[in-house]
CSV table of C-alpha atoms in Angstrom, one decimal:
chain,number,residue,atom,x,y,z
A,1,UNK,CA,-21.4,6.1,-5.2
A,2,UNK,CA,-20.5,7.3,-1.7
A,3,UNK,CA,-17.1,8.9,-0.9
A,4,UNK,CA,-14.5,6.2,-0.5
A,5,UNK,CA,-13.6,5.3,3.0
A,6,UNK,CA,-9.8,4.3,3.1
A,7,UNK,CA,-8.6,1.9,5.7
A,8,UNK,CA,-4.8,1.4,6.0
A,9,UNK,CA,-4.2,-2.0,7.4
A,10,UNK,CA,-1.7,-1.8,10.3
A,11,UNK,CA,-3.3,1.4,11.6
A,12,UNK,CA,-6.7,-0.1,12.2
A,13,UNK,CA,-7.4,-3.0,14.7
A,14,UNK,CA,-10.0,-5.4,13.4
A,15,UNK,CA,-13.0,-5.4,15.8
A,16,UNK,CA,-13.6,-9.1,16.2
A,17,UNK,CA,-13.6,-10.5,12.6
A,18,UNK,CA,-14.2,-14.2,12.7
A,19,UNK,CA,-11.8,-16.4,10.8
A,20,UNK,CA,-14.0,-19.4,11.1
A,21,UNK,CA,-14.4,-21.0,7.6
A,22,UNK,CA,-18.0,-21.8,8.4
A,23,UNK,CA,-19.0,-18.2,9.4
A,24,UNK,CA,-21.9,-17.2,7.1
A,25,UNK,CA,-20.8,-13.5,7.3
A,26,UNK,CA,-17.6,-14.4,5.6
A,27,UNK,CA,-19.3,-16.8,3.1
A,28,UNK,CA,-22.2,-14.7,2.1
A,29,UNK,CA,-21.4,-11.1,2.5
A,30,UNK,CA,-19.2,-10.5,-0.6
A,31,UNK,CA,-17.8,-12.1,-3.8
A,32,UNK,CA,-14.1,-11.8,-4.6
A,33,UNK,CA,-13.4,-10.6,-8.1
A,34,UNK,CA,-9.9,-11.7,-9.2
A,35,UNK,CA,-8.4,-10.1,-12.3
A,36,UNK,CA,-4.9,-11.5,-12.5
A,37,UNK,CA,-4.1,-14.2,-15.1
A,38,UNK,CA,-5.8,-17.6,-14.4
A,39,UNK,CA,-3.0,-19.4,-12.5
A,40,UNK,CA,-2.0,-16.7,-10.0
A,41,UNK,CA,-5.8,-15.9,-9.5
A,42,UNK,CA,-6.5,-19.5,-8.6
A,43,UNK,CA,-3.4,-19.6,-6.3
A,44,UNK,CA,-4.5,-16.4,-4.5
A,45,UNK,CA,-8.1,-17.7,-4.1
A,46,UNK,CA,-6.8,-20.9,-2.6
A,47,UNK,CA,-4.8,-18.8,0.0
A,48,UNK,CA,-7.8,-16.6,0.7
A,49,UNK,CA,-10.1,-19.6,1.3
A,50,UNK,CA,-7.5,-21.3,3.5
A,51,UNK,CA,-7.3,-18.2,5.7
A,52,UNK,CA,-10.8,-16.7,5.6
A,53,UNK,CA,-13.3,-19.3,4.6
A,54,UNK,CA,-13.1,-22.5,2.5
A,55,UNK,CA,-16.1,-21.7,0.3
A,56,UNK,CA,-15.8,-17.9,-0.1
A,57,UNK,CA,-17.5,-17.2,-3.5
A,58,UNK,CA,-15.3,-15.8,-6.2
A,59,UNK,CA,-15.3,-14.8,-9.9
A,60,UNK,CA,-12.1,-15.1,-11.9
A,61,UNK,CA,-12.0,-12.7,-14.9
A,62,UNK,CA,-8.4,-12.0,-16.1
A,63,UNK,CA,-7.9,-8.5,-17.4
A,64,UNK,CA,-4.6,-9.3,-18.9
A,65,UNK,CA,-2.8,-12.1,-20.6
A,66,UNK,CA,1.0,-12.5,-21.1
A,67,UNK,CA,2.5,-12.5,-24.6
A,68,UNK,CA,6.2,-13.4,-24.5
A,69,UNK,CA,8.6,-11.7,-26.8
A,70,UNK,CA,11.8,-13.2,-28.2
A,71,UNK,CA,15.1,-11.4,-27.5
A,72,UNK,CA,18.7,-12.1,-26.8
A,73,UNK,CA,19.7,-12.7,-23.2
A,74,UNK,CA,23.1,-11.0,-22.7
A,75,UNK,CA,26.0,-12.3,-20.7
A,76,UNK,CA,25.6,-10.9,-17.2
A,77,UNK,CA,26.5,-11.5,-13.6
A,78,UNK,CA,23.1,-10.5,-12.2
A,79,UNK,CA,19.4,-10.5,-13.3
A,80,UNK,CA,16.7,-8.4,-11.8
A,81,UNK,CA,13.3,-10.1,-11.7
A,82,UNK,CA,10.4,-7.8,-10.7
A,83,UNK,CA,7.8,-10.6,-11.3
A,84,UNK,CA,7.4,-14.3,-11.7
A,85,UNK,CA,6.5,-13.6,-15.4
A,86,UNK,CA,10.0,-12.1,-15.9
A,87,UNK,CA,11.5,-15.3,-14.6
A,88,UNK,CA,9.4,-17.4,-17.0
A,89,UNK,CA,10.3,-15.1,-19.9
A,90,UNK,CA,14.0,-15.7,-19.3
A,91,UNK,CA,13.5,-19.4,-18.7
A,92,UNK,CA,12.0,-19.9,-22.1
A,93,UNK,CA,15.0,-18.2,-23.9
A,94,UNK,CA,18.1,-19.3,-22.0
A,95,UNK,CA,19.4,-22.3,-20.0
A,96,UNK,CA,22.2,-20.2,-18.5
A,97,UNK,CA,21.8,-20.0,-14.7
A,98,UNK,CA,25.1,-18.5,-13.7
A,99,UNK,CA,23.7,-15.0,-13.0
A,100,UNK,CA,22.6,-14.2,-9.5
A,101,UNK,CA,18.8,-13.5,-9.5
A,102,UNK,CA,17.8,-10.3,-7.7
A,103,UNK,CA,14.0,-10.9,-6.9
A,104,UNK,CA,11.4,-8.4,-6.0
A,105,UNK,CA,9.8,-10.6,-3.3
A,106,UNK,CA,9.2,-14.1,-2.0
A,107,UNK,CA,6.9,-15.4,-4.9
A,108,UNK,CA,9.3,-14.3,-7.5
A,109,UNK,CA,12.3,-15.7,-5.6
A,110,UNK,CA,10.5,-19.1,-5.4
A,111,UNK,CA,10.0,-19.0,-9.2
A,112,UNK,CA,13.7,-18.1,-9.8
A,113,UNK,CA,14.9,-20.9,-7.5
A,114,UNK,CA,12.6,-23.3,-9.3
A,115,UNK,CA,14.2,-22.3,-12.6
A,116,UNK,CA,17.7,-23.0,-11.2
A,117,UNK,CA,19.0,-19.5,-10.1
A,118,UNK,CA,20.8,-18.6,-7.0
A,119,UNK,CA,18.8,-15.7,-5.5
A,120,UNK,CA,18.6,-12.7,-3.3
A,121,UNK,CA,15.2,-11.4,-2.3
A,122,UNK,CA,14.0,-7.8,-2.0
A,123,UNK,CA,11.2,-6.3,0.1
A,124,UNK,CA,8.4,-6.7,-2.3
A,125,UNK,CA,8.5,-3.6,-4.5
A,126,UNK,CA,10.7,-2.6,-7.5
A,127,UNK,CA,11.8,0.6,-5.7
A,128,UNK,CA,12.8,-1.4,-2.6
A,129,UNK,CA,14.6,-4.0,-4.7
A,130,UNK,CA,16.6,-1.2,-6.5
A,131,UNK,CA,17.7,0.1,-3.1
A,132,UNK,CA,18.6,-3.5,-2.0
A,133,UNK,CA,20.8,-3.9,-5.1
A,134,UNK,CA,22.4,-0.5,-4.6
A,135,UNK,CA,23.3,-1.2,-1.0
A,136,UNK,CA,24.9,-4.5,-2.1
A,137,UNK,CA,26.8,-2.7,-4.9
A,138,UNK,CA,27.4,-5.8,-7.0
A,139,UNK,CA,30.1,-5.8,-9.7
A,140,UNK,CA,29.8,-7.0,-13.2
A,141,UNK,CA,26.8,-6.5,-15.5
A,142,UNK,CA,23.2,-6.6,-14.5
A,143,UNK,CA,20.3,-7.5,-16.9
A,144,UNK,CA,16.7,-6.5,-16.4
A,145,UNK,CA,14.1,-8.5,-18.3
A,146,UNK,CA,11.1,-6.2,-18.4
A,147,UNK,CA,7.5,-5.9,-19.5
A,148,UNK,CA,6.4,-3.6,-22.3
A,149,UNK,CA,4.5,-1.6,-19.7
A,150,UNK,CA,6.5,-0.8,-16.7
A,151,UNK,CA,5.9,1.5,-13.7
A,152,UNK,CA,9.5,1.7,-12.5
A,153,UNK,CA,12.5,2.0,-14.7
A,154,UNK,CA,15.0,-0.2,-12.9
A,155,UNK,CA,17.7,0.1,-15.6
A,156,UNK,CA,17.7,3.8,-15.4
A,157,UNK,CA,18.0,3.9,-11.6
A,158,UNK,CA,20.8,1.4,-11.5
A,159,UNK,CA,22.8,2.9,-14.3
A,160,UNK,CA,22.5,6.4,-12.8
A,161,UNK,CA,24.0,5.0,-9.6
A,162,UNK,CA,27.0,3.6,-11.5
A,163,UNK,CA,26.0,-0.1,-11.9
A,164,UNK,CA,26.4,-1.3,-15.5
A,165,UNK,CA,22.8,-2.4,-16.4
A,166,UNK,CA,21.0,-3.4,-19.6
A,167,UNK,CA,17.4,-4.3,-20.2
A,168,UNK,CA,15.2,-5.9,-22.8
A,169,UNK,CA,11.5,-6.2,-23.2
A,170,UNK,CA,10.7,-9.9,-22.9
A,171,UNK,CA,6.9,-9.8,-22.4
A,172,UNK,CA,3.8,-7.8,-22.6
A,173,UNK,CA,0.7,-7.9,-20.4
A,174,UNK,CA,-2.0,-7.4,-23.0
A,175,UNK,CA,-5.5,-6.2,-21.9
A,176,UNK,CA,-8.4,-8.6,-21.9
A,177,UNK,CA,-12.1,-7.8,-21.7
A,178,UNK,CA,-13.9,-8.9,-18.5
A,179,UNK,CA,-15.9,-12.0,-18.9
A,180,UNK,CA,-19.7,-12.2,-18.8
A,181,UNK,CA,-19.7,-13.6,-15.2
A,182,UNK,CA,-17.7,-10.6,-14.0
A,183,UNK,CA,-20.0,-8.1,-15.8
A,184,UNK,CA,-23.1,-9.8,-14.3
A,185,UNK,CA,-21.6,-9.6,-10.9
A,186,UNK,CA,-21.0,-5.9,-11.2
A,187,UNK,CA,-24.4,-5.3,-12.6
A,188,UNK,CA,-26.1,-6.8,-9.5
A,189,UNK,CA,-26.4,-5.3,-6.1
A,190,UNK,CA,-24.2,-7.8,-4.1
A,191,UNK,CA,-21.0,-6.6,-2.5
A,192,UNK,CA,-17.8,-7.2,-4.5
A,193,UNK,CA,-14.3,-7.2,-3.1
A,194,UNK,CA,-11.6,-6.5,-5.7
A,195,UNK,CA,-7.9,-7.2,-4.7
A,196,UNK,CA,-5.5,-5.2,-6.9
A,197,UNK,CA,-1.9,-6.3,-7.2
A,198,UNK,CA,-0.2,-3.7,-9.5
A,199,UNK,CA,-0.5,-0.3,-11.1
A,200,UNK,CA,-1.2,-2.1,-14.4
A,201,UNK,CA,-4.0,-4.1,-12.9
A,202,UNK,CA,-5.5,-0.9,-11.4
A,203,UNK,CA,-5.4,0.8,-14.7
A,204,UNK,CA,-7.2,-2.1,-16.4
A,205,UNK,CA,-9.8,-2.4,-13.6
A,206,UNK,CA,-10.6,1.3,-13.9
A,207,UNK,CA,-11.2,0.9,-17.6
A,208,UNK,CA,-13.3,-2.2,-17.2
A,209,UNK,CA,-15.3,-1.6,-14.0
A,210,UNK,CA,-15.8,2.1,-13.5
A,211,UNK,CA,-19.4,1.8,-14.8
A,212,UNK,CA,-21.1,-0.6,-12.3
A,213,UNK,CA,-24.1,-1.0,-10.0
A,214,UNK,CA,-22.6,-3.3,-7.3
A,215,UNK,CA,-21.0,-1.8,-4.2
A,216,UNK,CA,-17.2,-2.2,-4.5
A,217,UNK,CA,-14.6,-2.7,-1.8
A,218,UNK,CA,-10.9,-2.5,-3.0
A,219,UNK,CA,-7.9,-4.0,-1.4
A,220,UNK,CA,-4.8,-2.4,-2.9
A,221,UNK,CA,-1.3,-3.9,-2.4
A,222,UNK,CA,0.5,-0.6,-2.1
A,223,UNK,CA,-0.1,3.2,-1.7
A,224,UNK,CA,0.7,3.7,-5.4
A,225,UNK,CA,-1.8,1.1,-6.5
A,226,UNK,CA,-4.4,2.6,-4.1
A,227,UNK,CA,-4.0,6.1,-5.6
A,228,UNK,CA,-4.7,4.7,-9.1
A,229,UNK,CA,-7.6,2.6,-7.8
A,230,UNK,CA,-9.4,5.7,-6.5
A,231,UNK,CA,-10.6,6.3,-10.0
A,232,UNK,CA,-12.9,3.3,-9.5
A,233,UNK,CA,-14.6,5.3,-6.8
A,234,UNK,CA,-14.8,2.3,-4.4
A,235,UNK,CA,-17.1,2.4,-1.5
A,236,UNK,CA,-14.2,1.4,0.7
A,237,UNK,CA,-10.5,0.7,0.2
A,238,UNK,CA,-7.8,-0.9,2.3
A,239,UNK,CA,-4.0,-0.6,1.6
A,240,UNK,CA,-2.0,-3.7,2.5
A,241,UNK,CA,0.6,-3.2,5.2
A,242,UNK,CA,3.3,-4.7,3.0
A,243,UNK,CA,3.4,-5.6,-0.7
A,244,UNK,CA,2.6,-9.3,-0.6
A,245,UNK,CA,-0.2,-11.7,-0.8
A,246,UNK,CA,-0.4,-12.4,2.9
A,247,UNK,CA,-0.8,-8.7,3.7
A,248,UNK,CA,-3.4,-8.3,1.0
A,249,UNK,CA,-5.4,-11.1,2.5
A,250,UNK,CA,-5.3,-9.3,5.8
A,251,UNK,CA,-6.5,-6.2,3.9
A,252,UNK,CA,-9.5,-8.2,2.6
A,253,UNK,CA,-10.2,-9.3,6.2
A,254,UNK,CA,-10.2,-5.7,7.3
A,255,UNK,CA,-12.7,-4.8,4.6
A,256,UNK,CA,-15.0,-7.6,5.8
A,257,UNK,CA,-14.6,-6.4,9.3
A,258,UNK,CA,-15.4,-2.8,8.4
A,259,UNK,CA,-18.5,-3.9,6.6
A,260,UNK,CA,-19.7,-5.7,9.7
A,261,UNK,CA,-19.1,-2.6,11.9
A,262,UNK,CA,-20.6,-0.2,9.4
């Protein structure tokens, strides 16, 4: 594979990428490979097609599945949700909605509101959410429902700053093998575009897809995820301007544009 060309969205101006859903360059140039669990993958695909082309080809091959873990939800005045899955993990264990939900970003906040919580939204990353909470300096007890594999230790950061914080492992994102359709796609010679939403997803993608024949473009949701995705040796990579789905779609558009312009 060639050396990876990294494009940071926000520092590069697209050179005339068409957003016409009927444009054959958008429909036929590449196939999206989506590796999140089925429901969020389908939602993201719908957003991509609404923005960049209604019949953009895609393969959905989840590389993780959620296993919920039973635990006791403590009395608290605030809960820190760093994912939609964390909201669902609490929702299945407790009907108490008195705590204020500190949410990593918009999607998680929507899930928390739908579950009945009053919410405050962060900037899209766990680190940014921690800073947001520390700036607010809430009183009482904070509870962090977390995954078995976590990239950022929210409880440790908040406790170190003097906020009384507890955590419990409420779910695990267990690895899945890629499906036959994904492996066939990567064994062919057509261009594949792989959006990567988290450090965990990057780790699983490296394990599953490092040995491939297809040219690979990666759209990473953050610098941290991009660093981990380099082990895939992608032909090109973009880093989203902000850690959200809208910016990641813009990163995908930039990849398409860069492939047109060489």
